[in-house]
Structure formats: C-alpha cells, structure tokens
PDB file of C-alpha atoms and ligand atoms in Angstrom:
ATOM      1  CA  MET A   1     -13.536  -0.197 -25.068  1.00  0.00           C
ATOM      2  CA  LYS A   2     -12.014  -2.101 -21.877  1.00  0.00           C
ATOM      3  CA  SER A   3     -13.817  -1.719 -18.057  1.00  0.00           C
ATOM      4  CA  PHE A   4     -11.763  -1.942 -15.196  1.00  0.00           C
ATOM      5  CA  ALA A   5     -12.977  -1.203 -11.505  1.00  0.00           C
ATOM      6  CA  VAL A   6     -11.820  -1.081  -8.031  1.00  0.00           C
ATOM      7  CA  VAL A   7     -13.408  -3.705  -5.614  1.00  0.00           C
ATOM      8  CA  GLY A   8     -13.836  -2.687  -1.938  1.00  0.00           C
ATOM      9  CA  HIS A   9     -16.286  -1.236   0.795  1.00  0.00           C
ATOM     10  CA  PRO A  10     -16.574   1.258   1.472  1.00  0.00           C
ATOM     11  CA  LEU A  11     -15.225   3.188  -1.610  1.00  0.00           C
ATOM     12  CA  GLU A  12     -16.893   6.479  -1.212  1.00  0.00           C
ATOM     13  CA  HIS A  13     -13.371   8.232  -1.024  1.00  0.00           C
ATOM     14  CA  SER A  14     -11.663   6.144  -3.540  1.00  0.00           C
ATOM     15  CA  LEU A  15      -9.113   8.076  -5.658  1.00  0.00           C
ATOM     16  CA  SER A  16      -8.228   4.992  -7.802  1.00  0.00           C
ATOM     17  CA  PRO A  17     -11.166   6.158 -10.607  1.00  0.00           C
ATOM     18  CA  THR A  18      -9.920   9.882 -10.929  1.00  0.00           C
ATOM     19  CA  LEU A  19      -6.368   8.162 -11.116  1.00  0.00           C
ATOM     20  CA  PHE A  20      -7.306   5.554 -14.035  1.00  0.00           C
ATOM     21  CA  ASN A  21      -9.554   7.340 -15.841  1.00  0.00           C
ATOM     22  CA  THR A  22      -7.443  10.636 -16.067  1.00  0.00           C
ATOM     23  CA  ALA A  23      -4.448   8.249 -17.204  1.00  0.00           C
ATOM     24  CA  PHE A  24      -6.960   6.660 -20.067  1.00  0.00           C
ATOM     25  CA  LYS A  25      -8.404  10.112 -21.017  1.00  0.00           C
ATOM     26  CA  ALA A  26      -4.392  11.284 -21.615  1.00  0.00           C
ATOM     27  CA  LEU A  27      -3.519   8.616 -23.581  1.00  0.00           C
ATOM     28  CA  GLY A  28      -6.763   8.595 -25.729  1.00  0.00           C
ATOM     29  CA  LEU A  29      -7.842   4.972 -24.514  1.00  0.00           C
ATOM     30  CA  ASP A  30     -11.700   4.450 -25.108  1.00  0.00           C
ATOM     31  CA  TYR A  31     -11.538   2.775 -21.340  1.00  0.00           C
ATOM     32  CA  THR A  32     -13.681   2.961 -18.403  1.00  0.00           C
ATOM     33  CA  TYR A  33     -13.045   2.765 -14.918  1.00  0.00           C
ATOM     34  CA  THR A  34     -15.649   2.103 -11.999  1.00  0.00           C
ATOM     35  CA  LYS A  35     -16.470   0.982  -8.580  1.00  0.00           C
ATOM     36  CA  GLU A  36     -17.589  -2.091  -7.281  1.00  0.00           C
ATOM     37  CA  ASP A  37     -18.582  -1.419  -3.930  1.00  0.00           C
ATOM     38  CA  VAL A  38     -19.647  -5.111  -3.065  1.00  0.00           C
ATOM     39  CA  GLY A  39     -19.909  -7.384   0.124  1.00  0.00           C
ATOM     40  CA  LEU A  40     -17.819 -10.412   0.734  1.00  0.00           C
ATOM     41  CA  SER A  41     -20.571 -12.846  -0.834  1.00  0.00           C
ATOM     42  CA  GLU A  42     -19.967 -10.921  -4.470  1.00  0.00           C
ATOM     43  CA  LEU A  43     -16.525 -11.410  -4.874  1.00  0.00           C
ATOM     44  CA  LYS A  44     -16.843 -14.359  -6.649  1.00  0.00           C
ATOM     45  CA  LEU A  45     -19.140 -13.131  -8.742  1.00  0.00           C
ATOM     46  CA  ILE A  46     -16.991  -9.896  -9.722  1.00  0.00           C
ATOM     47  CA  LEU A  47     -14.291 -12.573 -10.838  1.00  0.00           C
ATOM     48  CA  GLU A  48     -16.402 -14.090 -13.042  1.00  0.00           C
ATOM     49  CA  LYS A  49     -16.687 -11.090 -14.580  1.00  0.00           C
ATOM     50  CA  VAL A  50     -12.768 -11.055 -15.341  1.00  0.00           C
ATOM     51  CA  ARG A  51     -13.081 -14.495 -16.740  1.00  0.00           C
ATOM     52  CA  SER A  52     -16.109 -13.130 -19.364  1.00  0.00           C
ATOM     53  CA  GLY A  53     -13.909 -10.534 -20.188  1.00  0.00           C
ATOM     54  CA  GLU A  54     -16.450  -8.165 -18.747  1.00  0.00           C
ATOM     55  CA  TYR A  55     -13.913  -6.236 -16.881  1.00  0.00           C
ATOM     56  CA  SER A  56     -10.513  -6.438 -18.112  1.00  0.00           C
ATOM     57  CA  GLY A  57      -8.816  -5.851 -14.562  1.00  0.00           C
ATOM     58  CA  LEU A  58      -9.807  -5.122 -10.760  1.00  0.00           C
ATOM     59  CA  SER A  59      -7.825  -2.900  -8.271  1.00  0.00           C
ATOM     60  CA  VAL A  60      -8.729  -4.490  -5.344  1.00  0.00           C
ATOM     61  CA  THR A  61      -8.615  -2.706  -2.066  1.00  0.00           C
ATOM     62  CA  VAL A  62     -10.018  -2.869   1.932  1.00  0.00           C
ATOM     63  CA  PRO A  63     -11.230  -5.212   3.099  1.00  0.00           C
ATOM     64  CA  TYR A  64     -10.555  -7.814   0.531  1.00  0.00           C
ATOM     65  CA  LYS A  65      -7.070  -7.980  -0.661  1.00  0.00           C
ATOM     66  CA  GLU A  66      -6.748 -11.323   1.536  1.00  0.00           C
ATOM     67  CA  GLU A  67     -10.166 -12.569   0.899  1.00  0.00           C
ATOM     68  CA  ILE A  68     -10.183 -12.598  -2.755  1.00  0.00           C
ATOM     69  CA  ILE A  69      -7.138 -15.534  -2.988  1.00  0.00           C
ATOM     70  CA  PRO A  70      -9.116 -18.478  -2.735  1.00  0.00           C
ATOM     71  CA  TYR A  71     -11.117 -17.254  -6.099  1.00  0.00           C
ATOM     72  CA  LEU A  72      -8.040 -16.707  -8.046  1.00  0.00           C
ATOM     73  CA  ASP A  73      -6.484 -19.413 -10.749  1.00  0.00           C
ATOM     74  CA  GLU A  74      -2.722 -18.333 -10.183  1.00  0.00           C
ATOM     75  CA  LEU A  75      -0.928 -15.525  -7.881  1.00  0.00           C
ATOM     76  CA  THR A  76       2.475 -13.966  -8.794  1.00  0.00           C
ATOM     77  CA  PRO A  77       5.409 -14.846  -6.523  1.00  0.00           C
ATOM     78  CA  GLU A  78       5.172 -11.409  -4.618  1.00  0.00           C
ATOM     79  CA  ALA A  79       1.591 -11.938  -4.236  1.00  0.00           C
ATOM     80  CA  LYS A  80       1.996 -14.976  -2.486  1.00  0.00           C
ATOM     81  CA  ALA A  81       4.954 -13.869  -0.281  1.00  0.00           C
ATOM     82  CA  ILE A  82       3.015 -10.660   0.590  1.00  0.00           C
ATOM     83  CA  GLY A  83      -0.357 -12.536   1.164  1.00  0.00           C
ATOM     84  CA  ALA A  84      -2.077 -10.151  -0.260  1.00  0.00           C
ATOM     85  CA  VAL A  85      -3.777  -9.221  -3.779  1.00  0.00           C
ATOM     86  CA  ASN A  86      -4.389  -5.644  -5.171  1.00  0.00           C
ATOM     87  CA  THR A  87      -4.456  -6.499  -8.783  1.00  0.00           C
ATOM     88  CA  VAL A  88      -6.135  -8.799 -10.815  1.00  0.00           C
ATOM     89  CA  TYR A  89      -6.125  -9.447 -14.557  1.00  0.00           C
ATOM     90  CA  PHE A  90      -6.953 -12.226 -16.987  1.00  0.00           C
ATOM     91  CA  SER A  91      -4.003 -13.854 -19.006  1.00  0.00           C
ATOM     92  CA  GLU A  92      -3.129 -17.286 -20.389  1.00  0.00           C
ATOM     93  CA  GLY A  93      -6.866 -18.458 -19.657  1.00  0.00           C
ATOM     94  CA  LYS A  94      -6.191 -17.595 -16.125  1.00  0.00           C
ATOM     95  CA  VAL A  95      -7.713 -14.826 -13.623  1.00  0.00           C
ATOM     96  CA  LYS A  96      -4.076 -13.885 -12.075  1.00  0.00           C
ATOM     97  CA  GLY A  97      -3.604 -11.949  -8.725  1.00  0.00           C
ATOM     98  CA  THR A  98      -0.592  -9.768  -7.934  1.00  0.00           C
ATOM     99  CA  ASN A  99       0.438  -7.083  -5.706  1.00  0.00           C
ATOM    100  CA  THR A 100       1.904  -4.034  -6.570  1.00  0.00           C
ATOM    101  CA  ASP A 101       1.729  -2.306  -3.175  1.00  0.00           C
ATOM    102  CA  TRP A 102       4.928  -3.333  -2.226  1.00  0.00           C
ATOM    103  CA  GLN A 103       6.554  -1.681  -5.244  1.00  0.00           C
ATOM    104  CA  GLY A 104       4.176   1.622  -4.738  1.00  0.00           C
ATOM    105  CA  PHE A 105       6.037   2.021  -1.028  1.00  0.00           C
ATOM    106  CA  MET A 106       9.253   1.098  -2.512  1.00  0.00           C
ATOM    107  CA  ASP A 107       8.891   3.702  -5.061  1.00  0.00           C
ATOM    108  CA  ALA A 108       7.778   6.538  -2.988  1.00  0.00           C
ATOM    109  CA  LEU A 109      10.241   6.124  -0.175  1.00  0.00           C
ATOM    110  CA  VAL A 110      13.497   5.719  -2.647  1.00  0.00           C
ATOM    111  CA  LYS A 111      12.048   8.993  -4.301  1.00  0.00           C
ATOM    112  CA  HIS A 112      12.422  10.741  -1.338  1.00  0.00           C
ATOM    113  CA  THR A 113      15.341   9.040   0.765  1.00  0.00           C
ATOM    114  CA  ASP A 114      18.482   7.174   0.349  1.00  0.00           C
ATOM    115  CA  LEU A 115      17.939   4.064   1.641  1.00  0.00           C
ATOM    116  CA  LYS A 116      21.724   2.899   1.921  1.00  0.00           C
ATOM    117  CA  ASN A 117      22.642   2.507   5.799  1.00  0.00           C
ATOM    118  CA  LYS A 118      19.758   4.110   6.920  1.00  0.00           C
ATOM    119  CA  LYS A 119      17.900   2.671   9.899  1.00  0.00           C
ATOM    120  CA  ILE A 120      14.410   1.954   8.921  1.00  0.00           C
ATOM    121  CA  LEU A 121      11.569   1.039  11.433  1.00  0.00           C
ATOM    122  CA  ILE A 122       7.748  -0.379  10.624  1.00  0.00           C
ATOM    123  CA  TYR A 123       5.190  -0.126  12.905  1.00  0.00           C
ATOM    124  CA  GLY A 124       2.359  -2.305  12.316  1.00  0.00           C
ATOM    125  CA  ALA A 125       2.063  -5.918  11.245  1.00  0.00           C
ATOM    126  CA  GLY A 126      -1.258  -5.937   9.309  1.00  0.00           C
ATOM    127  CA  GLY A 127      -1.523  -6.360   5.708  1.00  0.00           C
ATOM    128  CA  VAL A 128       0.241  -3.075   4.347  1.00  0.00           C
ATOM    129  CA  ALA A 129       3.492  -4.078   6.851  1.00  0.00           C
ATOM    130  CA  ARG A 130       4.008  -7.323   5.314  1.00  0.00           C
ATOM    131  CA  ALA A 131       3.906  -4.939   1.831  1.00  0.00           C
ATOM    132  CA  CYS A 132       6.464  -2.726   3.270  1.00  0.00           C
ATOM    133  CA  LEU A 133       8.884  -5.864   4.323  1.00  0.00           C
ATOM    134  CA  TYR A 134       8.642  -7.565   0.934  1.00  0.00           C
ATOM    135  CA  ALA A 135       9.925  -4.201  -0.365  1.00  0.00           C
ATOM    136  CA  LEU A 136      12.496  -4.247   1.994  1.00  0.00           C
ATOM    137  CA  ARG A 137      13.977  -7.505   1.620  1.00  0.00           C
ATOM    138  CA  LYS A 138      17.218  -6.526   0.669  1.00  0.00           C
ATOM    139  CA  PHE A 139      17.611  -4.081   3.454  1.00  0.00           C
ATOM    140  CA  LYS A 140      16.304  -6.714   6.548  1.00  0.00           C
ATOM    141  CA  ASP A 141      19.420  -6.346   8.414  1.00  0.00           C
ATOM    142  CA  ASN A 142      18.804  -2.274   8.798  1.00  0.00           C
ATOM    143  CA  VAL A 143      14.567  -3.084   9.384  1.00  0.00           C
ATOM    144  CA  PHE A 144      13.169  -2.812  12.706  1.00  0.00           C
ATOM    145  CA  LEU A 145       9.327  -3.756  13.434  1.00  0.00           C
ATOM    146  CA  THR A 146       7.108  -3.268  16.151  1.00  0.00           C
ATOM    147  CA  ASN A 147       3.703  -3.600  16.979  1.00  0.00           C
ATOM    148  CA  ARG A 148       0.873  -3.010  19.559  1.00  0.00           C
ATOM    149  CA  THR A 149       0.090  -6.933  20.049  1.00  0.00           C
ATOM    150  CA  GLU A 150       3.461  -8.192  20.560  1.00  0.00           C
ATOM    151  CA  ALA A 151       3.131 -11.932  19.324  1.00  0.00           C
ATOM    152  CA  LYS A 152       1.845 -10.833  15.560  1.00  0.00           C
ATOM    153  CA  GLY A 153       4.870  -8.626  15.388  1.00  0.00           C
ATOM    154  CA  MET A 154       6.960 -11.307  16.645  1.00  0.00           C
ATOM    155  CA  ARG A 155       5.921 -13.671  13.959  1.00  0.00           C
ATOM    156  CA  LEU A 156       5.654 -11.110  11.339  1.00  0.00           C
ATOM    157  CA  ALA A 157       9.478 -10.474  11.850  1.00  0.00           C
ATOM    158  CA  GLU A 158      11.096 -13.698  11.919  1.00  0.00           C
ATOM    159  CA  GLU A 159       9.245 -14.645   8.649  1.00  0.00           C
ATOM    160  CA  PHE A 160      10.609 -11.953   7.119  1.00  0.00           C
ATOM    161  CA  GLY A 161      14.076 -12.116   8.940  1.00  0.00           C
ATOM    162  CA  VAL A 162      13.926  -8.326  10.424  1.00  0.00           C
ATOM    163  CA  THR A 163      14.706  -7.695  14.006  1.00  0.00           C
ATOM    164  CA  TYR A 164      11.545  -7.295  16.550  1.00  0.00           C
ATOM    165  CA  VAL A 165      11.659  -4.344  19.010  1.00  0.00           C
ATOM    166  CA  HIS A 166       9.318  -3.799  21.880  1.00  0.00           C
ATOM    167  CA  LYS A 167       7.109  -0.504  21.078  1.00  0.00           C
ATOM    168  CA  ASN A 168       8.679   0.685  24.692  1.00  0.00           C
ATOM    169  CA  LYS A 169      12.010   0.342  23.770  1.00  0.00           C
ATOM    170  CA  LEU A 170      12.528   1.420  20.082  1.00  0.00           C
ATOM    171  CA  PRO A 171      16.176   2.124  18.959  1.00  0.00           C
ATOM    172  CA  ASP A 172      16.973   5.137  17.408  1.00  0.00           C
ATOM    173  CA  VAL A 173      16.304   4.948  13.254  1.00  0.00           C
ATOM    174  CA  ASP A 174      16.580   7.360  10.513  1.00  0.00           C
ATOM    175  CA  ILE A 175      12.941   6.463   8.731  1.00  0.00           C
ATOM    176  CA  PHE A 176       9.734   5.568  10.508  1.00  0.00           C
ATOM    177  CA  ILE A 177       6.976   3.810   8.488  1.00  0.00           C
ATOM    178  CA  ASN A 178       3.921   4.164  10.083  1.00  0.00           C
ATOM    179  CA  ALA A 179       1.977   1.053   8.901  1.00  0.00           C
ATOM    180  CA  THR A 180      -1.079   1.003  11.568  1.00  0.00           C
ATOM    181  CA  SER A 181      -4.535   2.050  11.224  1.00  0.00           C
ATOM    182  CA  ALA A 182      -4.121   3.721  14.906  1.00  0.00           C
ATOM    183  CA  SER A 183      -5.259   7.605  13.324  1.00  0.00           C
ATOM    184  CA  LEU A 184      -8.601   6.266  11.568  1.00  0.00           C
ATOM    185  CA  ASN A 185      -9.945   5.303  15.519  1.00  0.00           C
ATOM    186  CA  PRO A 186     -11.382   7.949  16.987  1.00  0.00           C
ATOM    187  CA  LYS A 187     -10.123   6.668  20.156  1.00  0.00           C
ATOM    188  CA  SER A 188      -6.177   6.594  18.987  1.00  0.00           C
ATOM    189  CA  LYS A 189      -6.438   9.197  16.331  1.00  0.00           C
ATOM    190  CA  ASN A 190      -3.851  11.578  18.385  1.00  0.00           C
ATOM    191  CA  GLU A 191      -1.693   9.075  19.700  1.00  0.00           C
ATOM    192  CA  LEU A 192       1.645   9.641  18.148  1.00  0.00           C
ATOM    193  CA  LEU A 193       2.900   6.136  18.777  1.00  0.00           C
ATOM    194  CA  VAL A 194       6.081   7.262  19.099  1.00  0.00           C
ATOM    195  CA  SER A 195       7.610   9.698  21.627  1.00  0.00           C
ATOM    196  CA  GLU A 196       8.678  13.481  20.537  1.00  0.00           C
ATOM    197  CA  GLU A 197      11.810  12.588  21.541  1.00  0.00           C
ATOM    198  CA  GLN A 198      12.345   9.899  19.800  1.00  0.00           C
ATOM    199  CA  LEU A 199      11.107  11.165  16.642  1.00  0.00           C
ATOM    200  CA  LYS A 200      13.212  14.146  16.839  1.00  0.00           C
ATOM    201  CA  LYS A 201      16.218  11.640  15.871  1.00  0.00           C
ATOM    202  CA  VAL A 202      14.110  10.479  12.791  1.00  0.00           C
ATOM    203  CA  SER A 203      14.831  12.120   9.426  1.00  0.00           C
ATOM    204  CA  THR A 204      11.940  10.807   7.539  1.00  0.00           C
ATOM    205  CA  VAL A 205       8.225   9.599   8.371  1.00  0.00           C
ATOM    206  CA  PHE A 206       6.411   7.815   6.176  1.00  0.00           C
ATOM    207  CA  ASP A 207       2.656   7.454   7.289  1.00  0.00           C
ATOM    208  CA  LEU A 208       1.101   5.126   4.798  1.00  0.00           C
ATOM    209  CA  VAL A 209      -2.585   6.370   5.818  1.00  0.00           C
ATOM    210  CA  TYR A 210      -4.079   9.245   3.912  1.00  0.00           C
ATOM    211  CA  GLY A 211      -4.727  12.546   5.539  1.00  0.00           C
ATOM    212  CA  GLU A 212      -2.496  14.804   7.596  1.00  0.00           C
ATOM    213  CA  ALA A 213      -2.369  12.607  11.279  1.00  0.00           C
ATOM    214  CA  LEU A 214      -0.737  13.885  14.170  1.00  0.00           C
ATOM    215  CA  LEU A 215       2.397  12.305  13.497  1.00  0.00           C
ATOM    216  CA  THR A 216       2.675  13.998  10.174  1.00  0.00           C
ATOM    217  CA  LYS A 217       1.873  17.049  11.337  1.00  0.00           C
ATOM    218  CA  THR A 218       4.299  16.791  14.587  1.00  0.00           C
ATOM    219  CA  ALA A 219       6.985  15.592  11.875  1.00  0.00           C
ATOM    220  CA  ASN A 220       6.701  19.155  10.043  1.00  0.00           C
ATOM    221  CA  THR A 221       6.834  21.061  13.369  1.00  0.00           C
ATOM    222  CA  LEU A 222       9.900  19.229  13.971  1.00  0.00           C
ATOM    223  CA  GLY A 223      11.512  19.885  10.522  1.00  0.00           C
ATOM    224  CA  ILE A 224      11.580  16.282   9.344  1.00  0.00           C
ATOM    225  CA  LYS A 225      10.627  15.455   6.065  1.00  0.00           C
ATOM    226  CA  THR A 226       7.616  13.464   5.666  1.00  0.00           C
ATOM    227  CA  ILE A 227       6.060  11.725   2.559  1.00  0.00           C
ATOM    228  CA  ASP A 228       2.748  12.190   1.710  1.00  0.00           C
ATOM    229  CA  ALA A 229       0.752   8.456   1.655  1.00  0.00           C
ATOM    230  CA  LYS A 230      -0.907   9.397  -1.521  1.00  0.00           C
ATOM    231  CA  GLU A 231       2.232   8.739  -3.235  1.00  0.00           C
ATOM    232  CA  MET A 232       2.212   4.830  -2.336  1.00  0.00           C
ATOM    233  CA  LEU A 233      -0.998   5.102  -4.130  1.00  0.00           C
ATOM    234  CA  LEU A 234      -0.042   6.746  -7.166  1.00  0.00           C
ATOM    235  CA  TYR A 235       2.897   4.281  -7.953  1.00  0.00           C
ATOM    236  CA  GLN A 236       1.186   1.339  -6.891  1.00  0.00           C
ATOM    237  CA  ALA A 237      -1.663   2.549  -9.397  1.00  0.00           C
ATOM    238  CA  ILE A 238       0.960   3.293 -12.069  1.00  0.00           C
ATOM    239  CA  ARG A 239       2.289  -0.154 -11.994  1.00  0.00           C
ATOM    240  CA  GLN A 240      -1.072  -1.440 -12.190  1.00  0.00           C
ATOM    241  CA  PHE A 241      -1.606   0.472 -15.025  1.00  0.00           C
ATOM    242  CA  GLU A 242       1.031  -1.108 -17.040  1.00  0.00           C
ATOM    243  CA  ILE A 243      -0.010  -4.440 -16.310  1.00  0.00           C
ATOM    244  CA  PHE A 244      -3.647  -3.607 -17.084  1.00  0.00           C
ATOM    245  CA  THR A 245      -2.559  -1.582 -20.707  1.00  0.00           C
ATOM    246  CA  GLY A 246       0.737  -2.945 -21.406  1.00  0.00           C
ATOM    247  CA  LYS A 247       1.274   0.985 -21.775  1.00  0.00           C
ATOM    248  CA  GLU A 248       3.458   3.572 -19.707  1.00  0.00           C
ATOM    249  CA  ALA A 249       1.432   5.259 -17.405  1.00  0.00           C
ATOM    250  CA  PRO A 250       1.237   9.135 -17.981  1.00  0.00           C
ATOM    251  CA  VAL A 251       2.569   9.656 -14.468  1.00  0.00           C
ATOM    252  CA  GLU A 252       2.609  13.528 -14.757  1.00  0.00           C
ATOM    253  CA  VAL A 253      -1.400  13.840 -14.940  1.00  0.00           C
ATOM    254  CA  MET A 254      -2.206  10.976 -12.660  1.00  0.00           C
ATOM    255  CA  ALA A 255       0.011  12.762  -9.990  1.00  0.00           C
ATOM    256  CA  LYS A 256      -1.845  16.273 -10.555  1.00  0.00           C
ATOM    257  CA  SER A 257      -5.405  14.658 -10.966  1.00  0.00           C
ATOM    258  CA  ILE A 258      -4.669  13.519  -6.997  1.00  0.00           C
ATOM    259  CA  ASP A 259      -3.155  16.784  -6.106  1.00  0.00           C
ATOM    260  CA  LEU A 260       0.277  15.711  -5.905  1.00  0.00           C
ATOM    261  CA  SER A 261       3.046  17.333  -7.495  1.00  0.00           C
ATOM    262  CA  TYR A 262       5.299  15.525  -9.723  1.00  0.00           C
TER     263      TYR A 262
HETATM  264  P1  NDP B   1      -4.607  -4.202   8.989  1.00  0.00           P
HETATM  265  O1  NDP B   1      -5.826  -3.845   9.345  1.00  0.00           O
HETATM  266  O2  NDP B   1      -4.071  -5.576   8.417  1.00  0.00           O
HETATM  267  O3  NDP B   1      -3.333  -3.394  10.327  1.00  0.00           O
HETATM  268  C1  NDP B   1      -3.722  -2.843  11.020  1.00  0.00           C
HETATM  269  C2  NDP B   1      -2.221  -2.519  11.971  1.00  0.00           C
HETATM  270  O4  NDP B   1      -2.732  -1.380  12.747  1.00  0.00           O
HETATM  271  C3  NDP B   1      -1.826  -3.641  13.030  1.00  0.00           C
HETATM  272  O5  NDP B   1      -0.921  -3.993  12.923  1.00  0.00           O
HETATM  273  C4  NDP B   1      -2.695  -2.880  14.209  1.00  0.00           C
HETATM  274  O6  NDP B   1      -1.981  -3.392  15.632  1.00  0.00           O
HETATM  275  C5  NDP B   1      -2.177  -1.525  14.184  1.00  0.00           C
HETATM  276  N1  NDP B   1      -3.259  -0.665  14.997  1.00  0.00           N
HETATM  277  C6  NDP B   1      -4.071  -0.532  14.726  1.00  0.00           C
HETATM  278  N2  NDP B   1      -5.192   0.572  15.640  1.00  0.00           N
HETATM  279  C7  NDP B   1      -3.625   0.650  16.307  1.00  0.00           C
HETATM  280  C8  NDP B   1      -3.411   1.511  17.809  1.00  0.00           C
HETATM  281  N3  NDP B   1      -4.433   2.308  18.140  1.00  0.00           N
HETATM  282  N4  NDP B   1      -1.887   1.644  18.007  1.00  0.00           N
HETATM  283  C9  NDP B   1      -1.187   0.840  17.639  1.00  0.00           C
HETATM  284  N5  NDP B   1      -1.708  -0.008  16.657  1.00  0.00           N
HETATM  285  C10 NDP B   1      -2.736  -0.337  15.903  1.00  0.00           C
HETATM  286  O7  NDP B   1      -4.653  -3.015   7.963  1.00  0.00           O
HETATM  287  P2  NDP B   1      -3.444  -2.424   6.869  1.00  0.00           P
HETATM  288  O8  NDP B   1      -2.542  -3.190   7.198  1.00  0.00           O
HETATM  289  O9  NDP B   1      -4.101  -3.124   5.545  1.00  0.00           O
HETATM  290  O10 NDP B   1      -3.675  -1.154   6.666  1.00  0.00           O
HETATM  291  C11 NDP B   1      -3.004  -0.380   8.051  1.00  0.00           C
HETATM  292  C12 NDP B   1      -3.174   1.101   7.057  1.00  0.00           C
HETATM  293  O11 NDP B   1      -2.511   1.214   5.993  1.00  0.00           O
HETATM  294  C13 NDP B   1      -4.724   1.684   7.033  1.00  0.00           C
HETATM  295  O12 NDP B   1      -5.287   2.405   7.684  1.00  0.00           O
HETATM  296  C14 NDP B   1      -4.819   1.908   5.240  1.00  0.00           C
HETATM  297  O13 NDP B   1      -5.381   3.143   5.159  1.00  0.00           O
HETATM  298  C15 NDP B   1      -3.282   2.218   4.917  1.00  0.00           C
HETATM  299  N6  NDP B   1      -2.605   1.740   3.660  1.00  0.00           N
HETATM  300  C16 NDP B   1      -2.377   2.728   3.002  1.00  0.00           C
HETATM  301  C17 NDP B   1      -1.876   2.025   1.696  1.00  0.00           C
HETATM  302  C18 NDP B   1      -1.225   3.669   0.815  1.00  0.00           C
HETATM  303  O14 NDP B   1      -1.449   3.388  -0.407  1.00  0.00           O
HETATM  304  N7  NDP B   1      -1.059   4.938   0.961  1.00  0.00           N
HETATM  305  C19 NDP B   1      -1.895   1.012   0.911  1.00  0.00           C
HETATM  306  C20 NDP B   1      -2.424   0.155   1.906  1.00  0.00           C
HETATM  307  C21 NDP B   1      -2.916   0.530   2.891  1.00  0.00           C
HETATM  308  P3  NDP B   1      -2.733  -5.145  16.296  1.00  0.00           P
HETATM  309  O15 NDP B   1      -1.752  -5.922  15.184  1.00  0.00           O
HETATM  310  O16 NDP B   1      -1.940  -4.794  17.699  1.00  0.00           O
HETATM  311  O17 NDP B   1      -4.099  -4.920  15.864  1.00  0.00           O
END
C-alpha cells in the first residue's frame, strides 16, 4: 500500500486523482491518490509526510510550484532551470523535487506537429512559459516570446536565449502557444491575444489553459489545428507516474479517464 496526493489550492476541479487512481487500478496496484487542498502554511507539514513515508510522492500544482522549493532537500537540473517543481518524491534519504510539465508540453506538441524549421511564438512569461522555454531549448533560434508586461517578458527571453517581440509587432509564426492565464479572468476572457489576421497564418494553436476558450474556438473555425490543454496534463502525469512507481504508465486508460482519445 502506497499513498500519493496532489497538493494545491483550489483543487475541486483537479483531474489528477482520476488519472492516477485509474492507472493504479489498471495495473492492479494497491495505491491511493488523494487531494491535499492546503494553505501555504501547511506545505512544510505535507512535506514531512513524504519524509516519514506517509506519502510516497506528491504532485504539486497552482499556486505552490515555486513556493514548495525552499522546503525540498534537492532539485533536479530541470526543476532548477525552470524554477518550479510539480513532482516531489523521496529518494536516497532526501525529499527531492523535479518538473515533468516541460515533458508533458513537449510530448503533446510533438505528437501533433513536426518542429523542424517551424517558427514558434510563446505568449506569456509565467511559470508555464518557463517550462515551455526549457522544453524548446534545442529549437531556441526559432522561438519568439511576447508578454503583456514587457520587462518581465524581455528578462525571460534573455534568460532562455530566445527573441523577444512586442505584442503589437508579432512575427508570422507556424505554432502559437498561449501560456497566459488571460482566459481565466472574466475581464479578459474574450480576448484573442493576437489578431485574427495573424492567427490565419498559424498552422497550430496550443492553448495551455483547459476549457475551450475563444482562442481555440476561433482557431477551429479558421481550420487551424488545435491541441487540447489536457494533453499536456496527461503527458506530465505519465512521466510523474513513472517516477512515482518505477512502472510504465497505462497511457490509454489514463487518456480515456479524462476523455482524451489516444
Ligand atoms: P502565471 O501566473 O505564472 O503567469 C500568467 C501569465 O499570463 C503572465 O505572463 C501574465 O502576464 C499573463 N496574463 C495574465 N492575464 C493576461 C491578460 N489579460 N492578457 C495577457 N496576458 C495575461 O501562471 P502560469 O504560467 O503558472 O500558468 C498560466 C496558465 O497555464 C494557467 O492558467 C494554467 O491553467 C495553465 N497551465 C496548464 C498546464 C497544463 O498541463 N495544460 C500546466 C500548467 C499551467 P503578465 O506578466 O503581464 O502578468
């Protein structure tokens, strides 16, 4: 018997318990995966539960991917480069943190597109944009970054060695990645972020935020290929499952459990 949990707040809509419990059942593992919907002050205590063996691993989600770092004994190089942790596990007597979001993003992206010679625009400069930039580090000559707050975007572009572009002077690109939380805010919910003219020149849109927002709807209407944000969730969970259990994840059943075809 092993126990795992997702740590974050709020967690009502988290699909992680469904993904993991379905996978455990499919492999006949006597493991459980629950939710730890906690405040910041409780993070330390939850991590002590990893140290004591009460939890064998944790998924970490909004808003604690950065806040959890000071409580960990060690970070993997990718977690360090991204500056965020979404996976906690116990190994060699240490509570360690890693990041599988970048792999989830990349797995979903390459499943749908060939990146060779493609120009890619990332809109956003928050935590998830950092994971995307890390994932695309080998393609950085073809990656452009823009952000609402210019100074923040410019700093990030410089850090990852990509080209910063002003949001009103976007270049023509093949792949458009929305790494902003604009659609979650009622005030900016119906903003497209780019002009429809600009969008028409794109061949693939990957909106990382769940739910069919205006961007995906418009792209679908224009006949542009779209990638479901749930694919990133699925693939980061698959990598996490393998870290947690040392076993190959049952991808097909996991995909089905969150209504994705595989
Ligand atoms: P952050 O809060 O770190 O960053 C938010 C980003 O969105 C900033 O760049 C911010 O710009 C921008 N933004 C917010 N509102 C607007 C707006 N009205 N117009 C333009 N830009 C705006 O969030 P994260 O990077 O952690 O997450 C971003 C989204 O990605 C989340 O909504 C989350 O749901 C999603 N996500 C999806 C995952 C998946 O598996 N599919 C995994 C992780 C995250 P500024 O700098 O100007 O404030």
